[in-house]
Short mmCIF file of C-alpha atoms in Angstrom, two decimals:
data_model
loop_
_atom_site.label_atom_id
_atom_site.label_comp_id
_atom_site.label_asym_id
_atom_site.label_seq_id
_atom_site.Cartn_x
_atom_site.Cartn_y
_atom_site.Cartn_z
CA UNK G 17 -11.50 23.48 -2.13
CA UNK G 18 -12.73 24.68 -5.13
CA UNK G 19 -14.31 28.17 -2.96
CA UNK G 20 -10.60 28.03 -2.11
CA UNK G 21 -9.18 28.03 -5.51
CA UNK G 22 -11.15 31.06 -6.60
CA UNK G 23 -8.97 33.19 -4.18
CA UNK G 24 -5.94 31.30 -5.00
CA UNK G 25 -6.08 32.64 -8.11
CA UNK G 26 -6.17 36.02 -7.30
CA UNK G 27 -3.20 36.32 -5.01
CA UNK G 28 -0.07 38.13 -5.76
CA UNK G 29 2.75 36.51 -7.34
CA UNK G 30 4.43 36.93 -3.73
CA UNK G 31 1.83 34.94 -1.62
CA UNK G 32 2.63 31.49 0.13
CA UNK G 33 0.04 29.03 1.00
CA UNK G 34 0.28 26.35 3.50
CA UNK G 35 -3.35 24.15 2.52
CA UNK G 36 -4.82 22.06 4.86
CA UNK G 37 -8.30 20.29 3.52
CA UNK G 38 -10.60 17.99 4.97
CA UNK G 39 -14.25 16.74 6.21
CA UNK G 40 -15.38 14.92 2.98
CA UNK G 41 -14.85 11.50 1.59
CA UNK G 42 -13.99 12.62 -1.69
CA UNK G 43 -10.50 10.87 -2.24
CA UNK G 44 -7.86 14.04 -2.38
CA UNK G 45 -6.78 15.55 -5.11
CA UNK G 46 -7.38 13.13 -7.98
CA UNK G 47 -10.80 11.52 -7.35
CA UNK G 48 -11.93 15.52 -6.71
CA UNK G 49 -10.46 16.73 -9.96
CA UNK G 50 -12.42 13.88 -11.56
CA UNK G 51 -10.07 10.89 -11.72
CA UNK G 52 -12.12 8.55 -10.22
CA UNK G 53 -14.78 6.19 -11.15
CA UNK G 54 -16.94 7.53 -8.47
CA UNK G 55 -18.08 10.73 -11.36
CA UNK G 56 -20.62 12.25 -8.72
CA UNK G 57 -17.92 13.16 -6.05
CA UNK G 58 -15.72 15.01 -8.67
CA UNK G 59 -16.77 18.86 -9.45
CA UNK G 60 -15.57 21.61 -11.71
CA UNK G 61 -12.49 22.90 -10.57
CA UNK G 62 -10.90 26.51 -11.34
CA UNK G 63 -7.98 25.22 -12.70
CA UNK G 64 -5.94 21.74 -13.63
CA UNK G 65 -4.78 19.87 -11.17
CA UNK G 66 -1.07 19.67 -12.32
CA UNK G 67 -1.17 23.34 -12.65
CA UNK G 68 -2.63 23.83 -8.91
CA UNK G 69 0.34 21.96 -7.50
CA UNK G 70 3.07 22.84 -9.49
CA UNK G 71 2.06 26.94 -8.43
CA UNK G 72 5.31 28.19 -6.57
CA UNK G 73 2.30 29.82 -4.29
CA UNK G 74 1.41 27.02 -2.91
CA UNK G 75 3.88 25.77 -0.77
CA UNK G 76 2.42 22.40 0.51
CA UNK G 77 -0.97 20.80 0.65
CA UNK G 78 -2.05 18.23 3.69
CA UNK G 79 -5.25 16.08 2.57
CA UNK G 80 -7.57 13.73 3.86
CA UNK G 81 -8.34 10.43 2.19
CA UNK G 82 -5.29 11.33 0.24
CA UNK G 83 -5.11 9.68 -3.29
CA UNK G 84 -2.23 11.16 -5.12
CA UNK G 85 0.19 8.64 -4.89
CA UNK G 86 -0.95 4.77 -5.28
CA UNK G 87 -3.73 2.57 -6.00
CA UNK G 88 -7.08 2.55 -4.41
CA UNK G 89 -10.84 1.46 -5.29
CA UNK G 90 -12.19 4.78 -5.82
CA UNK G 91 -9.77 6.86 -7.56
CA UNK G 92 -7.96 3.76 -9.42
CA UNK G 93 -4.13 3.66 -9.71
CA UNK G 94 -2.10 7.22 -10.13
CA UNK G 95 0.97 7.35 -12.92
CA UNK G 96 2.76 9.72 -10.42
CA UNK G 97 5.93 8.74 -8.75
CA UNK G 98 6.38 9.31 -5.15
CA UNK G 99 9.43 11.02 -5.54
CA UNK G 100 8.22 13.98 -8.41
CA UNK G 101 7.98 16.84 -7.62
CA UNK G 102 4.41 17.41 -7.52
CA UNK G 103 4.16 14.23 -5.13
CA UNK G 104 6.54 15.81 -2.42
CA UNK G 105 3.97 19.13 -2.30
CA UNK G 106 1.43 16.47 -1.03
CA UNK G 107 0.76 15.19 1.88
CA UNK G 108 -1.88 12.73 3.82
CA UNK G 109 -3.92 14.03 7.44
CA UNK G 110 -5.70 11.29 9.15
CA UNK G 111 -9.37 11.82 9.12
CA UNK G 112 -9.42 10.54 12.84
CA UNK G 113 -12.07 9.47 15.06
CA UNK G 114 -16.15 9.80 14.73
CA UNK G 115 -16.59 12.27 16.72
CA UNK G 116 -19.00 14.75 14.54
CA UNK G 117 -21.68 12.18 14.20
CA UNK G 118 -23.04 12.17 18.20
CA UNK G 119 -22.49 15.64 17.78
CA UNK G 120 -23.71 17.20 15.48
CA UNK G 121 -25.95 14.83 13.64
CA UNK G 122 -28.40 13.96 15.85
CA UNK G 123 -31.55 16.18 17.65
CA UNK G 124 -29.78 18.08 20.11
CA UNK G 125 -31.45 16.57 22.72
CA UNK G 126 -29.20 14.02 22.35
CA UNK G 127 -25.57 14.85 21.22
CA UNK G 128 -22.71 14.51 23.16
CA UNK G 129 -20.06 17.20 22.74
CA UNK G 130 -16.53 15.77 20.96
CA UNK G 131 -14.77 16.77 23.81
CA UNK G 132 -17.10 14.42 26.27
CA UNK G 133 -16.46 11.23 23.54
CA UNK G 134 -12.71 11.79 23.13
CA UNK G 135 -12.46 11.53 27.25
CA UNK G 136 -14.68 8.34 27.04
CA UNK G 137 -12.32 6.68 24.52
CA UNK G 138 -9.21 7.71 26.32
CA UNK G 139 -10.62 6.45 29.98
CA UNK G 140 -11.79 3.01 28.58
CA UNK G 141 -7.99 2.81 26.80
CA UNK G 142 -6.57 3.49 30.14
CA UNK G 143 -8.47 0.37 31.46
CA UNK G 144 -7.35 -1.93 28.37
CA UNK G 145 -4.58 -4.03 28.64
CA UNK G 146 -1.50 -3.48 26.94
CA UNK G 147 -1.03 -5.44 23.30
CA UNK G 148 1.01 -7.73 24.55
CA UNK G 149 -1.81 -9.57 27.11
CA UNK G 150 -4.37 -9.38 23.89
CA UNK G 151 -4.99 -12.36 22.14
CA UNK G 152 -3.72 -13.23 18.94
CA UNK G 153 -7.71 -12.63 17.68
CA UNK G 154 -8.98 -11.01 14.75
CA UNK G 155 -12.31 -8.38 15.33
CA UNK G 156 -14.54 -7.41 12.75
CA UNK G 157 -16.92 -5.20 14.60
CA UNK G 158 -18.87 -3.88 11.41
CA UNK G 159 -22.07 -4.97 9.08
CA UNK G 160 -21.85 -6.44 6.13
CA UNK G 161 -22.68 -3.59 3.47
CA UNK G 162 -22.25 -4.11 0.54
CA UNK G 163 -19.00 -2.52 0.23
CA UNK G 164 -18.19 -4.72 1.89
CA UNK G 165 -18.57 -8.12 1.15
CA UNK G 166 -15.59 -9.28 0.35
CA UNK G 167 -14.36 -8.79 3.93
CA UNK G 168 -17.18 -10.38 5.03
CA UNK G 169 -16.68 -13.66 2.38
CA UNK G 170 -13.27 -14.39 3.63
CA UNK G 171 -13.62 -13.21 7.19
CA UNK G 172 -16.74 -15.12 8.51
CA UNK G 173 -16.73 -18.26 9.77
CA UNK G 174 -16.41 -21.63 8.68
CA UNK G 175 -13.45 -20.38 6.11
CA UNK G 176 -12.55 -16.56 7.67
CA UNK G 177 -11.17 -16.31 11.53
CA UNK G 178 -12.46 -13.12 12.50
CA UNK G 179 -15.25 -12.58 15.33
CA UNK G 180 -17.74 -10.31 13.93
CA UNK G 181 -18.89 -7.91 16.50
CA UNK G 182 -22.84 -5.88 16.44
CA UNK G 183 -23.82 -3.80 19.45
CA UNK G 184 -23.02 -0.09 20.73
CA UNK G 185 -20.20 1.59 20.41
CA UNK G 186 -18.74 1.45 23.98
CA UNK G 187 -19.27 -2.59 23.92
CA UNK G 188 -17.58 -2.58 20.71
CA UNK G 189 -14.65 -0.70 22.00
CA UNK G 190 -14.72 -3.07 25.09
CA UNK G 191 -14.61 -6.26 22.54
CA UNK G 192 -11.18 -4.59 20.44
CA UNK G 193 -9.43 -4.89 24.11
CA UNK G 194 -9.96 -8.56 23.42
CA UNK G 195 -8.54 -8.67 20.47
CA UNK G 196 -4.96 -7.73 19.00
CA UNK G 197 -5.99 -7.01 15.47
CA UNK G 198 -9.16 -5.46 14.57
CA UNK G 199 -10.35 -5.61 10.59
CA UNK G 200 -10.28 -2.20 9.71
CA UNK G 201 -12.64 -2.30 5.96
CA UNK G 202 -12.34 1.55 3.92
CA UNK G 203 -15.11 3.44 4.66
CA UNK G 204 -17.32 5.85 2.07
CA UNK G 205 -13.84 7.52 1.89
CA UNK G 206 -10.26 5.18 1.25
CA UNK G 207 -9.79 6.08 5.35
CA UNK G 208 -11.56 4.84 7.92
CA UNK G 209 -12.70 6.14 11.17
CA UNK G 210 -12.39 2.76 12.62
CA UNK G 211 -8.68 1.76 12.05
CA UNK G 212 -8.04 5.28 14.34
CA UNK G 213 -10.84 4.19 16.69
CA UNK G 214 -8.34 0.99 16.97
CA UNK G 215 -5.37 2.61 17.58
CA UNK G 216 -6.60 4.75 20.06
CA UNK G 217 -7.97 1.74 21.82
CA UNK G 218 -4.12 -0.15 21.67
CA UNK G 219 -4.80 -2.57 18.62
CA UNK G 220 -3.47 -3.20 15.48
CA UNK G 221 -5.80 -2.48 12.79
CA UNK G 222 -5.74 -4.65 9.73
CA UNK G 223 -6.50 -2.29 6.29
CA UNK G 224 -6.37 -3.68 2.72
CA UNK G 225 -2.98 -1.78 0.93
CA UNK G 226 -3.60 1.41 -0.39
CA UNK G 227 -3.03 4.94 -1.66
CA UNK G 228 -2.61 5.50 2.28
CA UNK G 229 -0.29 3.11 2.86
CA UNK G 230 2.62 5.83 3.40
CA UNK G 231 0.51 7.12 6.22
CA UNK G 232 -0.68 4.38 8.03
CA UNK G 233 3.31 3.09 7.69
CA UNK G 234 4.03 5.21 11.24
CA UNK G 235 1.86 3.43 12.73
CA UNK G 236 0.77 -0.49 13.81
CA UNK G 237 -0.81 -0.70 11.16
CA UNK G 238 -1.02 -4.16 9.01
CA UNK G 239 -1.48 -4.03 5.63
CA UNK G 240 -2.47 -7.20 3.47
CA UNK G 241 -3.27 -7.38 -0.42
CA UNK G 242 -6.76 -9.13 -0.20
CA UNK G 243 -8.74 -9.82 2.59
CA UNK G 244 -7.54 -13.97 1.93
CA UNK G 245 -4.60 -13.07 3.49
CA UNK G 246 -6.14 -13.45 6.63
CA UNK G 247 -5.36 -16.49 8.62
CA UNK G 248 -4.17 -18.12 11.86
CA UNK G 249 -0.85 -18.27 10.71
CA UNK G 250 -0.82 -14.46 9.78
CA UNK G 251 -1.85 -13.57 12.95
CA UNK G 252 1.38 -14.73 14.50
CA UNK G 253 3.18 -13.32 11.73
CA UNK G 254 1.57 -9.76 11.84
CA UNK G 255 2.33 -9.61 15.73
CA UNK G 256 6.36 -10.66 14.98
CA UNK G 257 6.68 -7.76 12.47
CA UNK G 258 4.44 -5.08 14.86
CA UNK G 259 7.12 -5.49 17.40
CA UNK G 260 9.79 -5.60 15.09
CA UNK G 261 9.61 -2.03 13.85
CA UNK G 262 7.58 -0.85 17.32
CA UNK G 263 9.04 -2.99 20.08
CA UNK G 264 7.20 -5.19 22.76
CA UNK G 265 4.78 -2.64 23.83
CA UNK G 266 4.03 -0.83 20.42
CA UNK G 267 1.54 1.72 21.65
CA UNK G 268 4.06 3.65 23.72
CA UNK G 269 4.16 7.44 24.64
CA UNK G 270 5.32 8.34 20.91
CA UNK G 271 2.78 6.50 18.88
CA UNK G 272 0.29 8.25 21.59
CA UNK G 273 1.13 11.63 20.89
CA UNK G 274 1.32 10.73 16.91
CA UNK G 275 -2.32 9.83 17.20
CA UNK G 276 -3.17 13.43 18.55
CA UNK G 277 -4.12 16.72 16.69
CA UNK G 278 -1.70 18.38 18.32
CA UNK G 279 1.33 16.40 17.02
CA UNK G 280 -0.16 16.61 13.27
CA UNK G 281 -0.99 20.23 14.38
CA UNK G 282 2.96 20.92 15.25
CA UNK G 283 3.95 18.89 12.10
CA UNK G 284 2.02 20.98 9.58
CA UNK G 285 3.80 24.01 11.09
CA UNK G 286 7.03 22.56 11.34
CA UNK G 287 6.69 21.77 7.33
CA UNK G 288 4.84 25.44 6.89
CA UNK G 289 8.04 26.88 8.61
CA UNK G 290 10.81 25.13 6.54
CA UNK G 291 9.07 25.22 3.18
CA UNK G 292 8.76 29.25 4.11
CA UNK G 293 12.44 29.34 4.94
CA UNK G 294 12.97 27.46 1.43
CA UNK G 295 11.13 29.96 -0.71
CA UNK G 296 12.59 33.09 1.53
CA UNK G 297 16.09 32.01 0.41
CA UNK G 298 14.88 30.89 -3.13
CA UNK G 299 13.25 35.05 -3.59
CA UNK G 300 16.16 36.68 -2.10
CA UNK G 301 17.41 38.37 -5.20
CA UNK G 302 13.44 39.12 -6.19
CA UNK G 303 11.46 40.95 -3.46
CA UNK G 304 9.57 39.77 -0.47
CA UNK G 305 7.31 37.45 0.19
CA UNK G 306 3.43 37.52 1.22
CA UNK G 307 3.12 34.57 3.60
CA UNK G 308 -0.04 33.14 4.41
CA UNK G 309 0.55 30.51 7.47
CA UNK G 310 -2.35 28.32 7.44
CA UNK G 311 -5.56 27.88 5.07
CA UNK G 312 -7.67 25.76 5.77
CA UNK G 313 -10.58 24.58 3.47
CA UNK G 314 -13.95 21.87 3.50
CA UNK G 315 -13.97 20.25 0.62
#
């Protein structure tokens, strides 16, 4: 972003930008402009970030560990409605499953293309059975950092409900088809590859409310204020409101396709398209425009 921002500044009055920003846990914008308490993941930025997104050049920005809007531990609570202005030319991504670690982090020996572990996740899914035969069973297949402890206080066992899970990744993904609701925890970022990892498996991740609570909301996703809140009872509760707003079988061909970077690819267009349409019949009377479909930028 900020490599970004130094040729955002230079481009005509008539350009049109359509951002899209990702691959870091930095929360996005505010914790990267410095509002958050975590001062080593902020960095010197070209210009303010009220300045940035109230530019008439750039037309829409989709983020990653999004932060604008809400509270979370890392960037704190925003002042910012979620009806402003500004808010509206922001927008959160999902940062999806682990994919890059098998392959590109490891000797090369032994990495395992992206493409290879998204077919692996999507044959064992096919195997799973649907939410509705999973018990109502809480998962919490990850160690006790501390980051997070508190999970792990009111989760374990005598007082907590949830079955805490070690072991390799495919048993792990075999263990969350025994389970409706898996304990999703934030990772180094507000998201979490995990609570993805769980949807694309068929089960309801369980995520402590925050800044991306508007983007988990089209999704079975349950949200709970403190980790406290879950309990036997809330289990029965959580599945009564999943099927509520998603019916009997939430995990059906459209939550499917939402989960895929195609869909979020088509709705960034979609969005890049009638934003462009907006500003064409906004500059009528003033010249034409420079569009610029699709930027996208590492943090």
């Amino acid at each position: 972003v900020p490599a970004f921002l130094e040729r955002f500044v230079a481009f005509p009055p008539s350009a049109r930008v359509t951002l899209v920003s990702g691959q870091e846990d930095v929360g996005m914008p505010r914790e990267l402009w410095g509002l958050g308490v975590r001062r080593d993941m902020s960095v010197p930025m070209r210009v303010p970030l009220e300045r940035f997104l109230s530019d008439e050049r750039l037309l829409h920005w989709w983020v990653q560990n999004y932060d604008l809007v809400g509270c979370n531990p890392y960037s704190g609570c925003s002042q910012l409605a979620a009806d402003s202005p500004l808010a509206r030319k922001v927008s959160p991504i999902p940062i999806g499953l682990d994919l890059h670690t098998l392959a590109e982090k490891l000797p090369p020996r032994k990495r395992q293309p992206a493409c290879e572990q998204q077919a692996e996740i999507d044959a064992l899914a096919a195997t799973l059975p649907q939410l509705r035969a999973r018990p109502d069973r809480l998962l919490a297949p990850f160690k006790c950092r501390q980051d997070r402890l508190d999970a792990c206080a009111a989760l374990q066992p005598p007082a907590g409900i949830a079955t805490f899970f070690h072991g390799a990744r495919s048993a792990m993904w075999r263990a969350m088809g025994d389970h409706a609701f898996v304990a999703a925890p934030r990772g180094h970022g507000v998201d979490t590859h995990r609570l993805w990892e769980v949807l694309a498996l068929g089960s309801v991740p369980v995520a402590i409310a925050s800044s991306l609570d508007r983007l988990y909301a089209d999704f079975p996703v349950v949200t709970i204020a403190r980790w406290a809140d879950a309990n036997a009872s809330a289990l029965r509760v959580w599945r009564a409101r999943i099927e509520r707003q998603f019916g009997a079988e939430p995990f059906g061909a459209h939550v499917r396709e939402a989960l895929t970077g195609r869909s979020w690819a088509e709705r960034i267009g979609r969005r890049h398209e009638a934003d462009m349409g907006a500003a064409v019949g906004a500059y009528m009377g003033g010249g034409a425009l420079d569009a610029q479909p699709f930027l996208p930028a590492r943090t």
